[in-house]
Coordinates of C-alpha atoms and ligand atoms in Angstrom, one line a residue:
X1 CA -6.4 -11.2 0.3
X2 CA -3.7 -8.5 -0.1
X3 CA -2.5 -7.4 -3.5
X4 CA 1.3 -7.2 -3.4
X5 CA 3.6 -5.8 -6.0
X6 CA 7.2 -4.3 -6.6
X7 CA 9.9 -3.3 -9.2
X8 CA 13.4 -4.8 -9.4
X9 CA 14.6 -2.3 -6.6
X10 CA 12.3 -4.0 -3.8
X11 CA 12.2 -7.7 -4.8
X12 CA 13.9 -8.7 -1.6
X13 CA 11.4 -6.4 0.5
X14 CA 8.5 -7.8 -1.3
X15 CA 9.6 -11.6 -0.3
X16 CA 10.2 -10.7 3.3
X17 CA 6.5 -9.0 3.3
X18 CA 5.1 -12.1 1.8
X19 CA 6.8 -14.2 4.3
X20 CA 5.7 -11.9 7.1
X21 CA 2.1 -12.2 5.7
X22 CA 2.3 -16.0 5.6
X23 CA 3.5 -16.0 9.2
X24 CA 0.5 -14.1 10.3
X25 CA -2.0 -16.4 8.4
X26 CA -2.7 -13.7 5.6
X27 CA -3.2 -14.5 2.2
X28 CA -1.8 -12.5 -0.6
X29 CA -1.7 -12.3 -4.3
X30 CA 1.7 -11.5 -5.8
X31 CA 1.6 -9.3 -9.0
X32 CA 5.3 -9.5 -9.6
X33 CA 8.2 -8.5 -10.5
X34 CA 10.0 -11.6 -9.3
X35 CA 13.2 -10.7 -11.0
X36 CA 15.8 -8.0 -10.3
X37 CA 16.3 -7.3 -14.0
X38 CA 15.2 -3.7 -14.8
X39 CA 11.7 -3.2 -15.3
X40 CA 8.9 -0.6 -15.4
X41 CA 7.0 0.0 -12.0
X42 CA 3.7 1.0 -13.5
X43 CA 3.4 -2.7 -15.1
X44 CA 3.3 -4.2 -11.4
X45 CA 1.8 -1.6 -9.3
X46 CA -0.9 -0.8 -11.8
X47 CA -2.5 -4.3 -12.1
X48 CA -2.2 -4.6 -8.1
X49 CA -3.9 -1.4 -7.6
X50 CA -6.6 -2.7 -10.2
X51 CA -7.3 -5.6 -8.1
X52 CA -7.7 -3.5 -4.9
X53 CA -10.2 -1.1 -6.9
X54 CA -12.3 -3.9 -8.1
X55 CA -12.7 -5.7 -4.9
X56 CA -10.7 -9.1 -6.0
X57 CA -8.1 -7.6 -3.1
X58 CA -9.0 -6.0 0.2
X59 CA -5.6 -4.1 0.3
X60 CA -2.5 -3.6 -1.4
X61 CA 1.1 -3.0 -0.6
X62 CA 3.4 -1.8 -3.5
X63 CA 7.2 -1.3 -3.3
X64 CA 10.0 0.2 -5.2
X65 CA 13.5 1.8 -4.3
X66 CA 11.8 5.0 -3.0
X67 CA 8.2 3.8 -3.2
X68 CA 7.4 7.0 -5.0
X69 CA 6.7 5.7 -8.5
X70 CA 4.4 2.8 -7.1
X71 CA 2.4 4.9 -5.0
X72 CA 2.0 7.6 -7.7
X73 CA 0.8 4.9 -10.1
X74 CA -1.8 3.3 -7.7
X75 CA -3.3 6.7 -6.8
X76 CA -4.0 7.1 -10.5
X77 CA -6.4 4.2 -10.2
X78 CA -9.9 5.1 -9.4
X79 CA -11.1 4.2 -5.8
X80 CA -7.5 4.0 -4.6
X81 CA -6.0 5.8 -1.7
X82 CA -2.2 4.7 -1.5
X83 CA 0.0 6.2 1.3
X84 CA 3.8 6.2 1.0
X85 CA 5.1 5.3 4.4
X86 CA 8.1 5.4 6.1
X87 CA 7.1 5.9 9.8
X88 CA 4.9 4.3 12.6
X89 CA 2.9 7.3 13.1
X90 CA 2.1 7.7 9.6
X91 CA 1.0 4.2 9.2
X92 CA -1.7 4.4 12.2
X93 CA -3.1 7.8 11.1
X94 CA -3.2 6.9 7.1
X95 CA -5.6 4.1 8.5
X96 CA -7.5 6.1 11.0
X97 CA -7.8 9.1 9.0
X98 CA -7.6 8.6 5.4
X99 CA -8.9 5.1 5.2
X100 CA -6.0 4.1 2.9
X101 CA -6.5 0.9 0.9
X102 CA -3.0 0.6 -0.4
X103 CA 0.4 1.4 1.2
X104 CA 3.9 2.0 -0.4
X105 CA 7.3 1.4 0.7
X106 CA 10.6 2.3 -0.5
X107 CA 13.3 -0.4 -0.1
X108 CA 15.9 2.0 -0.2
X109 CA 14.2 4.2 2.4
X110 CA 13.2 1.8 5.1
X111 CA 15.1 -1.2 6.6
X112 CA 13.2 -4.6 6.6
X113 CA 12.3 -4.5 10.4
X114 CA 10.7 -0.9 10.1
X115 CA 8.9 -2.0 6.8
X116 CA 7.3 -5.0 8.6
X117 CA 6.4 -2.8 11.6
X118 CA 4.7 -0.5 9.4
X119 CA 2.9 -3.1 7.3
X120 CA 1.4 -4.7 10.7
X121 CA 0.2 -1.2 12.1
X122 CA -1.3 -0.4 8.7
X123 CA -3.1 -3.6 8.3
X124 CA -4.3 -3.8 12.0
X125 CA -5.6 -0.2 12.4
X126 CA -9.1 0.6 11.5
X127 CA -10.6 3.8 10.0
X128 CA -12.3 6.1 12.4
X129 CA -15.0 7.3 10.5
X130 CA -16.9 10.4 11.6
X131 CA -15.3 13.7 10.5
X132 CA -12.7 11.7 8.8
X133 CA -15.3 10.1 6.5
X134 CA -16.5 13.7 5.4
X135 CA -13.0 14.5 4.6
X136 CA -12.4 11.3 2.6
X137 CA -15.4 11.8 0.4
X138 CA -14.2 15.4 -0.1
X139 CA -10.8 14.0 -1.2
X140 CA -12.3 11.3 -3.7
X141 CA -14.5 14.1 -5.0
X142 CA -11.5 15.3 -6.8
X143 CA -10.9 12.0 -8.3
X144 CA -10.5 12.2 -12.4
X145 CA -10.5 16.3 -12.4
Ligands
LIG201 C1 14.1 2.6 -10.2 O1 15.3 2.6 -10.7 C2 13.3 3.5 -9.4 O2 13.2 4.6 -10.1 C3 12.1 2.9 -8.8 O3 12.4 1.9 -8.1 C4 11.3 3.8 -7.9 O4 12.1 4.4 -6.9 C5 10.6 5.1 -8.7 O5 9.9 5.9 -8.0

């Protein structure tokens, strides 16, 4: 189950991602927003991140105009490692090396085609473990400090 959320700046991108996930046979839980009326991105990215942190959802994808606000919000939640992505290489490496459980996209930064390619690579790439496990553990030791 994939948590998905956006603010008013990325509703169309969220809909495109939802359609893509459905096409792939993947389930999602939509945390909103579903309107282009101005809203506050933490109200949507926060609950999506909590759902990933609690285990209700396996991964999360959050979107806003830049991807910044939603990624920063998600990374405030204990247990979340959210990568703001705009290229294919980072999508792959953040799974292999950082074991990210959430990703963020900026609807004003990446076009829909690239966004969906990034989603696919991020979803399909496994964590490598090994020395990266040690680094992730050191990273997470800073949580809450
Ligand atoms: C909303 O105007 C904009 O600030 C938001 O979508 C996001 O880009 C914030 O980081």
